[in-house]
Short mmCIF file of C-alpha atoms in Angstrom, two decimals:
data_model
loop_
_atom_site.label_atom_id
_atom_site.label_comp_id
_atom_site.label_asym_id
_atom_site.label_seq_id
_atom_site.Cartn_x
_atom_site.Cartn_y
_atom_site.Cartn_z
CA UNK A 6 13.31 6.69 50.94
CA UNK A 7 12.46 3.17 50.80
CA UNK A 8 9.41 3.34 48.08
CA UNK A 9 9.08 6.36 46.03
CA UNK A 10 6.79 7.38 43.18
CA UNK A 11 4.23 5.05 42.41
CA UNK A 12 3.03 3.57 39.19
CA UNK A 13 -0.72 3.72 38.53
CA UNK A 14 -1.96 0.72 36.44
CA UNK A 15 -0.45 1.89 33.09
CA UNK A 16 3.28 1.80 34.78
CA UNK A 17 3.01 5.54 34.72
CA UNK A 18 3.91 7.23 38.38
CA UNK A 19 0.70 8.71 40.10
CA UNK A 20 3.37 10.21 43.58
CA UNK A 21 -0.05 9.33 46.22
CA UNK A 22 2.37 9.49 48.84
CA UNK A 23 1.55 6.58 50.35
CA UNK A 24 3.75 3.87 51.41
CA UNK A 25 2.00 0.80 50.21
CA UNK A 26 1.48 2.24 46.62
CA UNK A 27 5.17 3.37 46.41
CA UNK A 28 4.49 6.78 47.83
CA UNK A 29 8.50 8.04 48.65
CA UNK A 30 9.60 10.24 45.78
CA UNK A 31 12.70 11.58 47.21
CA UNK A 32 14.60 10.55 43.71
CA UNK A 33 13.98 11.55 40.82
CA UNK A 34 10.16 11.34 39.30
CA UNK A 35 11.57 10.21 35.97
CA UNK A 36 13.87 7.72 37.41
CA UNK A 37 11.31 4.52 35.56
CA UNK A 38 11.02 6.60 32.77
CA UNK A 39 14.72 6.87 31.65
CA UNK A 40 15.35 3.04 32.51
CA UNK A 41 15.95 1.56 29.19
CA UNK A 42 13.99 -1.47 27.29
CA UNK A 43 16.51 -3.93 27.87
CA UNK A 44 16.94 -3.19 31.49
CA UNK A 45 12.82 -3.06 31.66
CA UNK A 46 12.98 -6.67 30.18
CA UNK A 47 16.19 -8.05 32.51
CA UNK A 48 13.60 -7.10 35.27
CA UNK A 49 10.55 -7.92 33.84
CA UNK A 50 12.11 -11.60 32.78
CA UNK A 51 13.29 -12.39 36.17
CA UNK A 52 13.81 -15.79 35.54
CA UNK A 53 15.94 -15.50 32.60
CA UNK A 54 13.78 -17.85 30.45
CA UNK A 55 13.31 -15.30 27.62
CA UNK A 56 9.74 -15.24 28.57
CA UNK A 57 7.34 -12.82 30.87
CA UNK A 58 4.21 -13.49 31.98
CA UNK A 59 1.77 -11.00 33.77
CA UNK A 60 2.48 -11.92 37.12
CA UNK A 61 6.17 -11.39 36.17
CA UNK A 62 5.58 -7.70 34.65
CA UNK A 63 3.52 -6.67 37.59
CA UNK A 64 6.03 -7.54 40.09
CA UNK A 65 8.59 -5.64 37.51
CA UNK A 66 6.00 -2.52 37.70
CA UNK A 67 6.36 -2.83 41.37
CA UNK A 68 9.98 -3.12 42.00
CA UNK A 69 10.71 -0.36 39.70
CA UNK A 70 8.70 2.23 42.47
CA UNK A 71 11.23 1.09 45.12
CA UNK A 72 15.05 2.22 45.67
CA UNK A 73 18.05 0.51 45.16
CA UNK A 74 20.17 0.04 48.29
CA UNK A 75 22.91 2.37 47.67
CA UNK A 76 19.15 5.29 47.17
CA UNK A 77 18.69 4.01 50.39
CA UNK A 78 22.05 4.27 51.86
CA UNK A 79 22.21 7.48 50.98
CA UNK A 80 18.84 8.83 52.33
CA UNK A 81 19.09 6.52 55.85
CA UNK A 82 22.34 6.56 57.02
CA UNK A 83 22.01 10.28 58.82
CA UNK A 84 25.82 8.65 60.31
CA UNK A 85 27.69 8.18 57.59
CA UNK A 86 28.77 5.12 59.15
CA UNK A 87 28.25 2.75 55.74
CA UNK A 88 24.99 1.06 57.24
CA UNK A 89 21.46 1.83 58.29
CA UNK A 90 20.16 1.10 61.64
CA UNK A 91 16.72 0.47 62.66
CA UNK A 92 16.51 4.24 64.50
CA UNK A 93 18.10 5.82 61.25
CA UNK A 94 15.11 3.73 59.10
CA UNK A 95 12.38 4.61 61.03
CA UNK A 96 13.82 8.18 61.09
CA UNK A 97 13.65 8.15 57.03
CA UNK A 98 10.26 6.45 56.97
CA UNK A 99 8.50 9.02 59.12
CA UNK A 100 9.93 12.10 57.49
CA UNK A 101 7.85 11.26 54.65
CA UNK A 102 4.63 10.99 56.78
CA UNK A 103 2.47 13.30 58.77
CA UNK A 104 2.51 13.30 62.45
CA UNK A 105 -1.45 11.84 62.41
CA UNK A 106 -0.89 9.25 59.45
CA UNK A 107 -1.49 5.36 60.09
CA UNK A 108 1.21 5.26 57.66
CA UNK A 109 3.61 6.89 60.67
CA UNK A 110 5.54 3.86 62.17
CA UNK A 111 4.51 5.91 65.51
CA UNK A 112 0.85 5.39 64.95
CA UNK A 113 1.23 1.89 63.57
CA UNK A 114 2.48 -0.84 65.86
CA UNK A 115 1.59 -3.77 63.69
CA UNK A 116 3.15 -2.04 60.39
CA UNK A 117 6.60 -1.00 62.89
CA UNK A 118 6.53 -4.74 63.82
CA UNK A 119 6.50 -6.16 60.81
CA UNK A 120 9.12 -3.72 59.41
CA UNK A 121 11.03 -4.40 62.31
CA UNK A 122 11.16 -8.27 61.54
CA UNK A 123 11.80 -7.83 58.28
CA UNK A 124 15.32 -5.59 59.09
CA UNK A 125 16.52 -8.11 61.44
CA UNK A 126 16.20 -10.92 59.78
CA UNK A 127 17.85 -8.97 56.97
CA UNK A 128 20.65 -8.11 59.27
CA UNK A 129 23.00 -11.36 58.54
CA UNK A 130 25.74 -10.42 60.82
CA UNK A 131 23.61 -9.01 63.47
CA UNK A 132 25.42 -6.38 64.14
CA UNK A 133 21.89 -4.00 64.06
CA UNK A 134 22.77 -2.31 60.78
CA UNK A 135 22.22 -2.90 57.62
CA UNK A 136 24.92 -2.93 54.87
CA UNK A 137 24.34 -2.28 50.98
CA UNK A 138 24.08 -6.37 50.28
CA UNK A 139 21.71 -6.37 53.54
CA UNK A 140 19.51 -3.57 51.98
CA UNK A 141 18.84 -5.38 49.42
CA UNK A 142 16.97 -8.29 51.32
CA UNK A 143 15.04 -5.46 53.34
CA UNK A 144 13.93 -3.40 50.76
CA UNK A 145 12.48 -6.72 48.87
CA UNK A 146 10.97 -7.35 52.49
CA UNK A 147 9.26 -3.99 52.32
CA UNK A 148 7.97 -3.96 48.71
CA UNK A 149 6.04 -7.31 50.04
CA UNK A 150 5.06 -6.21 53.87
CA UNK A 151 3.63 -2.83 52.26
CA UNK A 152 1.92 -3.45 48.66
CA UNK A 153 -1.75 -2.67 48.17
CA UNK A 154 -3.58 -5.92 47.27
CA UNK A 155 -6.47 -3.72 45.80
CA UNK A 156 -4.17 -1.63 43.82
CA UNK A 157 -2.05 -4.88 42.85
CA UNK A 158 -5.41 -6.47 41.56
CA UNK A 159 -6.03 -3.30 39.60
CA UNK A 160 -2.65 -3.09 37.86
CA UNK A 161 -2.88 -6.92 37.12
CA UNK A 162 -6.12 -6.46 34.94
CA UNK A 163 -4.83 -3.64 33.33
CA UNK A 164 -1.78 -5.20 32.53
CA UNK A 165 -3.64 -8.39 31.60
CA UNK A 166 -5.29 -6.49 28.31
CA UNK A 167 -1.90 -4.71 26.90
CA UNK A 168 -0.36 -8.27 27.37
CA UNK A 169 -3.46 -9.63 25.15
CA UNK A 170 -2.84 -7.29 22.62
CA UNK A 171 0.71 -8.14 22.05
CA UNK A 172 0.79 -11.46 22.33
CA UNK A 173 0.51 -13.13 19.00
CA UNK A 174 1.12 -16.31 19.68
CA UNK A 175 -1.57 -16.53 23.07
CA UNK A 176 0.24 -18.82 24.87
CA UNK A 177 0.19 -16.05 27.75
CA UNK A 178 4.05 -15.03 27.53
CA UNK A 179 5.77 -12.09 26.26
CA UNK A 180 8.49 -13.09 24.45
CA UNK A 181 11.45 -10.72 23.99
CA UNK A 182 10.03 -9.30 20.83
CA UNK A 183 6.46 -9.23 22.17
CA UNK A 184 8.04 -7.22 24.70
CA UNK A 185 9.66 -4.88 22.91
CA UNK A 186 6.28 -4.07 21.03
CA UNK A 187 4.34 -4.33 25.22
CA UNK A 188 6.89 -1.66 26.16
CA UNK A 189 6.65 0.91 22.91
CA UNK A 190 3.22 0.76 22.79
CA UNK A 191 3.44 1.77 26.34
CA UNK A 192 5.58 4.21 26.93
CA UNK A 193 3.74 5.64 24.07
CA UNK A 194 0.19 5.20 24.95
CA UNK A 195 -0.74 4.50 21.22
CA UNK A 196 -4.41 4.85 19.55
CA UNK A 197 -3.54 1.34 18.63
CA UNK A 198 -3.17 0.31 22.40
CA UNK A 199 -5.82 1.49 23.31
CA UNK A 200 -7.91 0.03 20.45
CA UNK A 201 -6.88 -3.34 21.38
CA UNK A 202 -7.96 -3.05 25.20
CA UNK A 203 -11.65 -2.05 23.63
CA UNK A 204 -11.58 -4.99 20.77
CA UNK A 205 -11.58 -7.36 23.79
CA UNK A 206 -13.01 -10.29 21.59
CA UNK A 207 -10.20 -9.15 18.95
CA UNK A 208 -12.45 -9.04 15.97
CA UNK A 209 -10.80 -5.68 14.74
CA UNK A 210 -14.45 -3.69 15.94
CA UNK A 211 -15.72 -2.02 18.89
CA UNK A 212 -18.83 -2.34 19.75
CA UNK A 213 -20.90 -0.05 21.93
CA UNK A 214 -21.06 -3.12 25.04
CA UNK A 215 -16.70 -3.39 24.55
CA UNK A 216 -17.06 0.73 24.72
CA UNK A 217 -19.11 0.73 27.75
CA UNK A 218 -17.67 -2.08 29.55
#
């Protein structure tokens, strides 16, 4: 499967089943859960300047809902032959969708066409598969050609208030340590998290407009 569970704006998997929200969830439902803080902040720093912004965590969100290539070796290559053609991906895609779905590469031209740009220009040897190092390139290509803007907007905001209430210094950036407190506070889904996205002028009170709004 070539997006599986989804995260819903607290990084927390909501399994829609749709495609564009990271609705595959052929591997295992805890699979973002178990990942570990330091591998949350290699991916969440992508640059490797010690620093994420939100932009930065959101696409981190994002990429955790999709597979890595050798999750999607082994669900698309119905051949064993060591790479995935374009029959064998469209084959995986579908199973995952109902026969009526716009979602259904069958029902979809535009989406098949994309999708279908997207593996051959991933296909470096052009030999119509795609290897493990190929994958890689597609399933990026995927991620991008199939994310909800709406949802995207959604998870930015959200993520725009934890970042607030961790960052002490406000210059916008989670540093490592910042992080560290982003991703407990998280994973945990603390009274104090959730005080901070009220207190949104951060004078320690909520009033009844912060509680409303």
């Amino acid at each position: 499967a070539y997006l599986e569970g989804g995260h819903d704006e607290d990084g927390h998997d909501d399994h829609d089943g749709d495609h564009g929200d990271g609705g595959h969830d052929d591997h295992d439902d805890d699979s973002d859960d178990d990942m570990s803080e330091a591998d949350a902040w290699a991916l969440m720093d992508a640059d490797g300047d010690g620093y994420a912004n939100v932009s930065e965590i959101v696409d981190g969100f994002i990429a955790m809902d999709a597979p890595t290539p050798e999750e999607a070796m082994e669900d698309s290559d119905a051949d064993n032959s060591g790479g995935v053609s374009w029959d064998e991906f469209v084959a995986e895609w579908n199973s995952d969708e109902e026969e009526g779905s716009d979602e259904n590469l069958s029902n979809n031209a535009q989406l098949a066409s994309d999708l279908h740009a997207a593996f051959n220009s991933s296909d470096a040897d052009n030999d119509d598969n795609l290897s493990i190092d190929e994958l890689g390139s597609f399933i990026d290509q995927v991620v991008s050609l199939t994310s909800d803007e709406e949802d995207t907007a959604e998870m930015t905001e959200i993520i725009q208030l934890f970042v607030s209430c961790v960052d002490t210094d406000d210059d916008g950036l989670l540093d490592e340590m910042e992080f560290s407190e982003f991703y407990m506070m998280l994973n945990d889904e603390s009274d104090e998290m959730m005080f901070c996205m009220f207190d949104t002028d951060g004078d320690d009170l909520i009033t009844p407009s912060e509680y409303a709004s």
